[in-house]
Amino acid sequence: MANKYEIIKKSILDKILRGTYQKDQQLPTESDMMSDFSVSRYTVRRAISDLENEKFVYRVQGGGSFVADWSVTKKFEDAPKVIGILSTHVASYIFPAIIDGADQVLSENGFSLVLANTHNDPVRERTALTNLMGQNLGGLIIEPTQSALDTTNIDLYQKLDQMNIPMVFINAAYNNFEGTKLVSDDKLAFDRATNYLIKRGHKKIVGVFQVSDSQGVHRMAGYLKAYQDHPNILPYCTPIMYKSDEVNDALRAISELLAKKPEQRPTAIIAYNDQLAIRTIDLIHDVGLKVPEDISVIGFDDFQLSQYLSPRLTTMTHAKEDMGKDAAQLLLQKIKHHKTNSVVYSSKLIERESVRDIG
């Protein structure tokens, strides 16, 4: 639980970053804040002191506290050596490899990392951005939150831009904010993966996609394109869509399909990522079916555990560590005021044992 002074500090900082409190505007008095937050004068002064040290606030002797011209103040400070990484997850799945790749490059160049986790929640993203903006950052590597939607935190990204804090985006980008990005060619990857199944005799292929992220939208587009290129089997096209916080709904929909008669259920399932593919394989086993004898499964990301499953999972590669390294290199170029270009990675199919030919 946050300390009381941290709650006051966050509340004031958020209003400064939003523009509710403008440059040179006087903040509420210590007495008002003591009343509003039910805290002591010492607690209020500690919060204001932190904001003053971070150049967001200045004091006038006998006149109170005021909002500093913080964007200008920070712009002319010595170049900071701290880089923030804002990700939907930081400790699981493919994200440690991305972060490790970035850290290798940044640490070699004398930078340290600060990590923040949004859990793909815009409210948490706002909190994380606010906290990061309160630090003396040299730049940001950002994985967008619910990237299929316009960011509700556009005001903070615009403030970061005004502060001249360099940013690069990984895995996706926001439609309503321009920036250098490093992404996989998700549409082409899923077009290839779906065609791979079709060439092996599969018609009834279920595609399962997290559509709150642009990666999922593009992957579904690739799946649909493959079917559109084979109009004779188009009626068998069965996409399942879910939001990031509704994965259990998607798993229930898969379970319902698995419960159908053999002639009605799918012969293959292509999953948004390996994490979902692994859970799908568990569902298949739970109902007494086998992979790939009864149902073939393909994932995406080449997650480390995928090659240790039984059967080993057929999947598409994700750049992971290279993406982290390249994101760090691009950010360093931006810090040096060099021109940068976005990067698109191709994915390769890794054939393992979770797909079989059917007649």
Short mmCIF file of C-alpha atoms in Angstrom, two decimals:
data_model
loop_
_atom_site.label_atom_id
_atom_site.label_comp_id
_atom_site.label_asym_id
_atom_site.label_seq_id
_atom_site.Cartn_x
_atom_site.Cartn_y
_atom_site.Cartn_z
CA MET A 1 0.00 0.00 0.00
CA ALA A 2 1.31 3.45 -0.90
CA ASN A 3 2.37 5.81 1.88
CA LYS A 4 0.11 8.81 2.51
CA TYR A 5 2.66 11.29 1.17
CA GLU A 6 2.97 9.20 -2.03
CA ILE A 7 -0.80 9.38 -2.52
CA ILE A 8 -0.69 13.19 -2.25
CA LYS A 9 2.32 13.39 -4.56
CA LYS A 10 0.68 11.17 -7.19
CA SER A 11 -2.57 13.16 -7.06
CA ILE A 12 -0.80 16.49 -7.59
CA LEU A 13 1.58 15.11 -10.23
CA ASP A 14 -1.29 13.62 -12.21
CA LYS A 15 -3.07 16.99 -12.26
CA ILE A 16 0.13 18.74 -13.37
CA LEU A 17 0.71 16.24 -16.18
CA ARG A 18 -2.95 16.44 -17.26
CA GLY A 19 -2.74 20.22 -17.37
CA THR A 20 -5.34 20.68 -14.63
CA TYR A 21 -2.65 22.67 -12.81
CA GLN A 22 -0.96 25.05 -15.28
CA LYS A 23 2.51 26.58 -15.19
CA ASP A 24 2.87 29.14 -12.37
CA GLN A 25 -0.52 28.21 -10.92
CA GLN A 26 -0.57 28.11 -7.13
CA LEU A 27 -1.27 24.73 -5.58
CA PRO A 28 -3.82 24.30 -2.79
CA THR A 29 -2.51 25.46 0.57
CA GLU A 30 -0.98 23.07 3.06
CA SER A 31 -4.06 23.44 5.25
CA ASP A 32 -6.38 22.58 2.35
CA MET A 33 -4.36 19.48 1.49
CA MET A 34 -4.24 18.45 5.15
CA SER A 35 -8.03 18.61 5.19
CA ASP A 36 -8.56 16.99 1.76
CA PHE A 37 -6.28 14.01 2.47
CA SER A 38 -6.72 13.82 6.26
CA VAL A 39 -2.97 13.94 6.89
CA SER A 40 -0.47 15.93 8.94
CA ARG A 41 1.39 19.04 7.78
CA TYR A 42 4.61 17.00 7.73
CA THR A 43 3.08 14.51 5.24
CA VAL A 44 1.97 17.33 2.93
CA ARG A 45 5.39 18.98 3.07
CA ARG A 46 7.16 15.72 2.29
CA ALA A 47 5.03 15.25 -0.86
CA ILE A 48 5.64 18.85 -1.99
CA SER A 49 9.36 18.52 -1.26
CA ASP A 50 9.60 15.47 -3.53
CA LEU A 51 7.82 17.32 -6.35
CA GLU A 52 10.12 20.31 -5.85
CA ASN A 53 13.22 18.11 -6.06
CA GLU A 54 11.88 16.59 -9.28
CA LYS A 55 11.38 20.09 -10.77
CA PHE A 56 7.57 19.92 -10.99
CA VAL A 57 6.96 22.47 -8.24
CA TYR A 58 8.69 25.59 -6.89
CA ARG A 59 8.08 27.46 -3.66
CA VAL A 60 7.80 31.17 -2.98
CA GLN A 61 8.83 32.13 0.54
CA GLY A 62 5.65 33.04 2.39
CA GLY A 63 3.59 32.65 -0.79
CA GLY A 64 3.02 28.90 -1.15
CA SER A 65 3.86 26.32 -3.81
CA PHE A 66 3.48 26.77 -7.58
CA VAL A 67 3.66 24.63 -10.72
CA ALA A 68 7.12 24.90 -12.33
CA ASP A 69 7.78 25.07 -16.06
CA TRP A 70 8.76 21.46 -15.68
CA SER A 71 9.08 20.48 -19.36
CA VAL A 72 11.63 23.23 -20.01
CA THR A 73 13.49 22.57 -16.76
CA LYS A 74 13.88 18.89 -17.54
CA LYS A 75 14.84 19.54 -21.16
CA PHE A 76 18.05 21.33 -20.21
CA GLU A 77 19.23 19.03 -17.46
CA ASP A 78 22.23 16.81 -18.07
CA ALA A 79 21.35 13.86 -20.28
CA PRO A 80 19.93 11.22 -17.89
CA LYS A 81 21.17 7.63 -17.94
CA VAL A 82 17.93 5.87 -16.99
CA ILE A 83 15.71 4.19 -19.59
CA GLY A 84 12.13 3.15 -18.81
CA ILE A 85 10.61 -0.02 -20.26
CA LEU A 86 6.82 -0.06 -20.13
CA SER A 87 5.39 -3.45 -21.02
CA THR A 88 2.09 -5.29 -20.72
CA HIS A 89 4.04 -7.93 -18.79
CA VAL A 90 7.64 -8.01 -17.59
CA ALA A 91 8.29 -11.30 -15.79
CA SER A 92 6.69 -13.99 -17.94
CA TYR A 93 6.25 -15.44 -21.41
CA ILE A 94 8.42 -13.78 -24.14
CA PHE A 95 8.93 -10.49 -22.28
CA PRO A 96 12.04 -11.42 -20.25
CA ALA A 97 13.84 -12.18 -23.54
CA ILE A 98 12.85 -8.78 -24.98
CA ILE A 99 13.93 -6.97 -21.81
CA ASP A 100 17.20 -8.91 -21.63
CA GLY A 101 17.98 -7.97 -25.24
CA ALA A 102 17.40 -4.29 -24.48
CA ASP A 103 19.42 -4.46 -21.28
CA GLN A 104 22.44 -5.95 -23.07
CA VAL A 105 22.67 -2.93 -25.36
CA LEU A 106 21.75 -0.26 -22.84
CA SER A 107 24.06 -1.48 -20.07
CA GLU A 108 26.98 -1.56 -22.54
CA ASN A 109 26.26 2.12 -23.19
CA GLY A 110 26.11 3.10 -19.53
CA PHE A 111 22.31 3.15 -19.10
CA SER A 112 20.24 1.46 -16.40
CA LEU A 113 16.64 0.23 -16.67
CA VAL A 114 13.42 0.98 -14.82
CA LEU A 115 10.65 -1.54 -15.53
CA ALA A 116 6.91 -0.93 -15.36
CA ASN A 117 4.08 -3.41 -15.90
CA THR A 118 0.63 -2.41 -17.22
CA HIS A 119 -1.03 -5.87 -17.31
CA ASN A 120 -2.58 -4.56 -20.56
CA ASP A 121 -4.80 -2.22 -18.55
CA PRO A 122 -5.03 1.48 -19.60
CA VAL A 123 -5.58 2.59 -15.98
CA ARG A 124 -2.40 0.83 -14.88
CA GLU A 125 -0.63 2.24 -17.92
CA ARG A 126 -1.56 5.75 -16.79
CA THR A 127 -0.23 5.12 -13.31
CA ALA A 128 2.99 3.64 -14.69
CA LEU A 129 3.50 6.52 -17.14
CA THR A 130 2.87 9.08 -14.40
CA ASN A 131 5.43 7.40 -12.15
CA LEU A 132 7.99 7.16 -14.95
CA MET A 133 7.49 10.81 -15.92
CA GLY A 134 8.38 11.77 -12.37
CA GLN A 135 11.85 10.30 -12.89
CA ASN A 136 14.77 11.73 -14.81
CA LEU A 137 14.40 9.52 -17.90
CA GLY A 138 16.64 9.43 -20.92
CA GLY A 139 14.05 7.58 -22.99
CA LEU A 140 11.25 5.01 -23.07
CA ILE A 141 10.69 1.63 -24.72
CA ILE A 142 6.94 1.04 -24.75
CA GLU A 143 4.71 -1.91 -25.48
CA PRO A 144 1.28 -0.33 -26.03
CA THR A 145 -1.68 -1.34 -23.89
CA GLN A 146 -4.76 -2.60 -25.78
CA SER A 147 -3.14 -1.32 -28.96
CA ALA A 148 -6.10 -2.06 -31.22
CA LEU A 149 -7.81 0.90 -29.56
CA ASP A 150 -6.83 4.56 -29.48
CA THR A 151 -4.91 5.19 -26.27
CA THR A 152 -6.89 6.99 -23.59
CA ASN A 153 -3.55 8.23 -22.25
CA ILE A 154 -2.76 10.31 -25.33
CA ASP A 155 -2.31 13.42 -23.15
CA LEU A 156 0.60 11.79 -21.33
CA TYR A 157 2.25 10.66 -24.55
CA GLN A 158 1.92 14.19 -25.89
CA LYS A 159 3.50 15.52 -22.69
CA LEU A 160 6.40 13.07 -23.09
CA ASP A 161 6.83 14.36 -26.63
CA GLN A 162 6.85 17.95 -25.36
CA MET A 163 9.49 16.97 -22.80
CA ASN A 164 11.65 15.68 -25.67
CA ILE A 165 11.85 12.22 -24.11
CA PRO A 166 12.66 9.79 -26.97
CA MET A 167 10.29 6.84 -27.35
CA VAL A 168 10.18 3.64 -29.38
CA PHE A 169 7.29 1.17 -29.48
CA ILE A 170 7.57 -2.63 -29.57
CA ASN A 171 5.12 -5.30 -30.79
CA ALA A 172 2.53 -2.68 -31.77
CA ALA A 173 1.81 1.05 -31.98
CA TYR A 174 -1.13 3.33 -31.25
CA ASN A 175 -3.26 4.59 -34.14
CA ASN A 176 -3.56 8.03 -32.52
CA PHE A 177 0.13 8.57 -31.73
CA GLU A 178 2.96 8.50 -34.25
CA GLY A 179 6.22 6.86 -33.28
CA THR A 180 9.10 4.60 -34.28
CA LYS A 181 8.00 0.98 -33.89
CA LEU A 182 9.39 -2.54 -34.04
CA VAL A 183 6.72 -5.12 -34.96
CA SER A 184 6.27 -8.59 -36.45
CA ASP A 185 4.56 -8.98 -39.81
CA ASP A 186 1.63 -10.60 -38.02
CA LYS A 187 -0.74 -10.70 -40.99
CA LEU A 188 1.75 -12.46 -43.27
CA ALA A 189 2.74 -14.86 -40.49
CA PHE A 190 -0.82 -16.07 -39.92
CA ASP A 191 -1.53 -16.21 -43.64
CA ARG A 192 1.44 -18.59 -43.94
CA ALA A 193 0.47 -20.63 -40.87
CA THR A 194 -3.14 -21.06 -42.03
CA ASN A 195 -2.03 -21.99 -45.55
CA TYR A 196 0.36 -24.54 -44.03
CA LEU A 197 -2.66 -26.25 -42.43
CA ILE A 198 -4.71 -26.02 -45.61
CA LYS A 199 -1.92 -27.63 -47.65
CA ARG A 200 -1.87 -30.48 -45.16
CA GLY A 201 -5.54 -31.19 -45.84
CA HIS A 202 -7.27 -29.17 -43.12
CA LYS A 203 -10.48 -27.30 -43.93
CA LYS A 204 -12.15 -26.82 -40.54
CA ILE A 205 -9.56 -24.57 -38.92
CA VAL A 206 -10.54 -22.51 -35.88
CA GLY A 207 -8.56 -19.29 -35.36
CA VAL A 208 -8.50 -17.78 -31.84
CA PHE A 209 -7.45 -14.12 -31.57
CA GLN A 210 -7.02 -11.49 -28.86
CA VAL A 211 -8.47 -8.50 -30.69
CA SER A 212 -7.89 -5.81 -28.06
CA ASP A 213 -4.28 -5.77 -29.31
CA SER A 214 -3.40 -4.83 -32.88
CA GLN A 215 -1.22 -7.98 -33.10
CA GLY A 216 -4.37 -10.07 -32.73
CA VAL A 217 -6.29 -8.00 -35.27
CA HIS A 218 -3.49 -8.39 -37.83
CA ARG A 219 -3.11 -12.11 -37.12
CA MET A 220 -6.81 -12.62 -37.65
CA ALA A 221 -6.55 -10.69 -40.93
CA GLY A 222 -3.89 -13.15 -42.08
CA TYR A 223 -6.06 -16.11 -41.11
CA LEU A 224 -9.04 -14.65 -42.98
CA LYS A 225 -6.92 -13.89 -46.06
CA ALA A 226 -5.81 -17.50 -46.28
CA TYR A 227 -9.45 -18.60 -46.33
CA GLN A 228 -10.39 -15.91 -48.85
CA ASP A 229 -7.68 -17.28 -51.13
CA HIS A 230 -9.41 -20.69 -50.92
CA PRO A 231 -13.10 -19.81 -51.46
CA ASN A 232 -14.10 -23.47 -51.75
CA ILE A 233 -13.47 -23.96 -48.00
CA LEU A 234 -14.49 -20.47 -46.86
CA PRO A 235 -17.68 -21.73 -45.14
CA TYR A 236 -15.46 -23.62 -42.66
CA CYS A 237 -13.73 -20.43 -41.49
CA THR A 238 -14.37 -20.09 -37.72
CA PRO A 239 -12.69 -17.15 -35.95
CA ILE A 240 -13.03 -16.77 -32.18
CA MET A 241 -12.33 -13.28 -30.83
CA TYR A 242 -11.69 -12.20 -27.25
CA LYS A 243 -10.34 -9.24 -25.29
CA SER A 244 -7.26 -9.49 -23.10
CA ASP A 245 -9.33 -9.90 -19.92
CA GLU A 246 -11.73 -12.41 -21.52
CA VAL A 247 -9.43 -15.33 -22.32
CA ASN A 248 -11.62 -17.70 -20.27
CA ASP A 249 -14.53 -16.89 -22.59
CA ALA A 250 -12.37 -17.95 -25.55
CA LEU A 251 -11.41 -21.18 -23.80
CA ARG A 252 -15.08 -21.94 -23.15
CA ALA A 253 -15.86 -21.39 -26.82
CA ILE A 254 -13.08 -23.81 -27.76
CA SER A 255 -14.42 -26.38 -25.27
CA GLU A 256 -17.87 -26.16 -26.87
CA LEU A 257 -16.38 -26.91 -30.28
CA LEU A 258 -14.39 -29.83 -28.89
CA ALA A 259 -17.60 -31.32 -27.44
CA LYS A 260 -19.22 -31.60 -30.87
CA LYS A 261 -19.46 -34.83 -32.87
CA PRO A 262 -16.27 -35.79 -34.77
CA GLU A 263 -17.69 -34.72 -38.13
CA GLN A 264 -18.64 -31.28 -36.71
CA ARG A 265 -15.61 -30.33 -34.66
CA PRO A 266 -12.50 -28.64 -36.09
CA THR A 267 -9.51 -30.62 -37.32
CA ALA A 268 -7.08 -27.81 -36.44
CA ILE A 269 -6.81 -24.80 -34.14
CA ILE A 270 -4.47 -21.87 -34.74
CA ALA A 271 -3.93 -19.81 -31.60
CA TYR A 272 -3.07 -16.14 -31.05
CA ASN A 273 0.13 -17.19 -29.28
CA ASP A 274 1.90 -20.20 -27.79
CA GLN A 275 0.53 -19.44 -24.35
CA LEU A 276 -3.02 -19.88 -25.65
CA ALA A 277 -1.99 -22.87 -27.77
CA ILE A 278 -0.65 -24.65 -24.67
CA ARG A 279 -3.93 -24.06 -22.81
CA THR A 280 -5.82 -25.28 -25.87
CA ILE A 281 -3.80 -28.52 -25.91
CA ASP A 282 -4.72 -29.02 -22.24
CA LEU A 283 -8.42 -28.63 -23.14
CA ILE A 284 -8.07 -31.16 -25.95
CA HIS A 285 -6.48 -33.69 -23.60
CA ASP A 286 -9.09 -32.99 -20.91
CA VAL A 287 -11.92 -34.15 -23.21
CA GLY A 288 -10.06 -37.34 -24.13
CA LEU A 289 -8.80 -36.23 -27.55
CA LYS A 290 -5.22 -36.28 -28.79
CA VAL A 291 -2.90 -33.82 -30.53
CA PRO A 292 -2.33 -34.17 -33.44
CA GLU A 293 -4.24 -37.41 -34.03
CA ASP A 294 -7.64 -35.78 -33.45
CA ILE A 295 -6.84 -32.06 -33.65
CA SER A 296 -3.75 -30.23 -34.89
CA VAL A 297 -2.56 -27.07 -33.11
CA ILE A 298 -0.31 -24.15 -34.16
CA GLY A 299 0.87 -21.27 -31.96
CA PHE A 300 2.89 -18.11 -32.41
CA ASP A 301 6.01 -16.66 -30.65
CA ASP A 302 8.15 -19.84 -30.32
CA PHE A 303 7.87 -19.67 -26.53
CA GLN A 304 10.71 -21.58 -24.84
CA LEU A 305 8.41 -24.22 -23.31
CA SER A 306 6.81 -25.00 -26.69
CA GLN A 307 9.60 -27.35 -27.70
CA TYR A 308 9.29 -29.34 -24.47
CA LEU A 309 5.59 -30.16 -24.75
CA SER A 310 4.34 -33.57 -25.76
CA PRO A 311 3.83 -33.33 -28.66
CA ARG A 312 6.19 -30.44 -29.34
CA LEU A 313 4.31 -27.39 -30.61
CA THR A 314 4.43 -26.22 -34.22
CA THR A 315 4.72 -22.43 -34.10
CA MET A 316 5.87 -19.21 -35.78
CA THR A 317 8.99 -17.39 -34.63
CA HIS A 318 9.04 -14.04 -32.83
CA ALA A 319 12.17 -11.85 -32.89
CA LYS A 320 12.11 -11.43 -29.07
CA GLU A 321 15.73 -10.81 -28.06
CA ASP A 322 16.55 -9.12 -31.39
CA MET A 323 13.54 -6.87 -30.93
CA GLY A 324 14.83 -5.82 -27.50
CA LYS A 325 18.35 -5.17 -28.82
CA ASP A 326 17.10 -3.27 -31.87
CA ALA A 327 14.66 -1.20 -29.77
CA ALA A 328 17.55 -0.17 -27.52
CA GLN A 329 19.74 0.71 -30.51
CA LEU A 330 16.97 2.81 -32.07
CA LEU A 331 16.38 4.58 -28.77
CA LEU A 332 20.08 5.41 -28.46
CA GLN A 333 19.96 6.87 -31.98
CA LYS A 334 16.99 9.01 -30.97
CA ILE A 335 18.80 10.21 -27.85
CA LYS A 336 21.65 11.29 -30.14
CA HIS A 337 19.07 13.06 -32.36
CA HIS A 338 19.68 10.73 -35.30
CA LYS A 339 16.93 9.78 -37.74
CA THR A 340 15.32 6.38 -37.11
CA ASN A 341 13.12 4.06 -39.15
CA SER A 342 10.58 1.51 -37.97
CA VAL A 343 11.42 -2.21 -38.20
CA VAL A 344 9.21 -5.10 -39.36
CA TYR A 345 10.31 -8.67 -38.61
CA SER A 346 9.39 -11.70 -40.69
CA SER A 347 8.31 -14.87 -38.90
CA LYS A 348 9.37 -18.40 -39.86
CA LEU A 349 7.35 -21.56 -39.39
CA ILE A 350 8.90 -24.08 -37.02
CA GLU A 351 7.51 -27.53 -37.85
CA ARG A 352 7.21 -29.85 -34.87
CA GLU A 353 4.79 -32.65 -33.98
CA SER A 354 1.49 -30.88 -33.19
CA VAL A 355 0.22 -30.89 -36.81
CA ARG A 356 -0.57 -33.90 -38.97
CA ASP A 357 -1.68 -34.45 -42.56
CA ILE A 358 -5.29 -35.48 -43.07
CA GLY A 359 -6.98 -36.98 -46.12
#
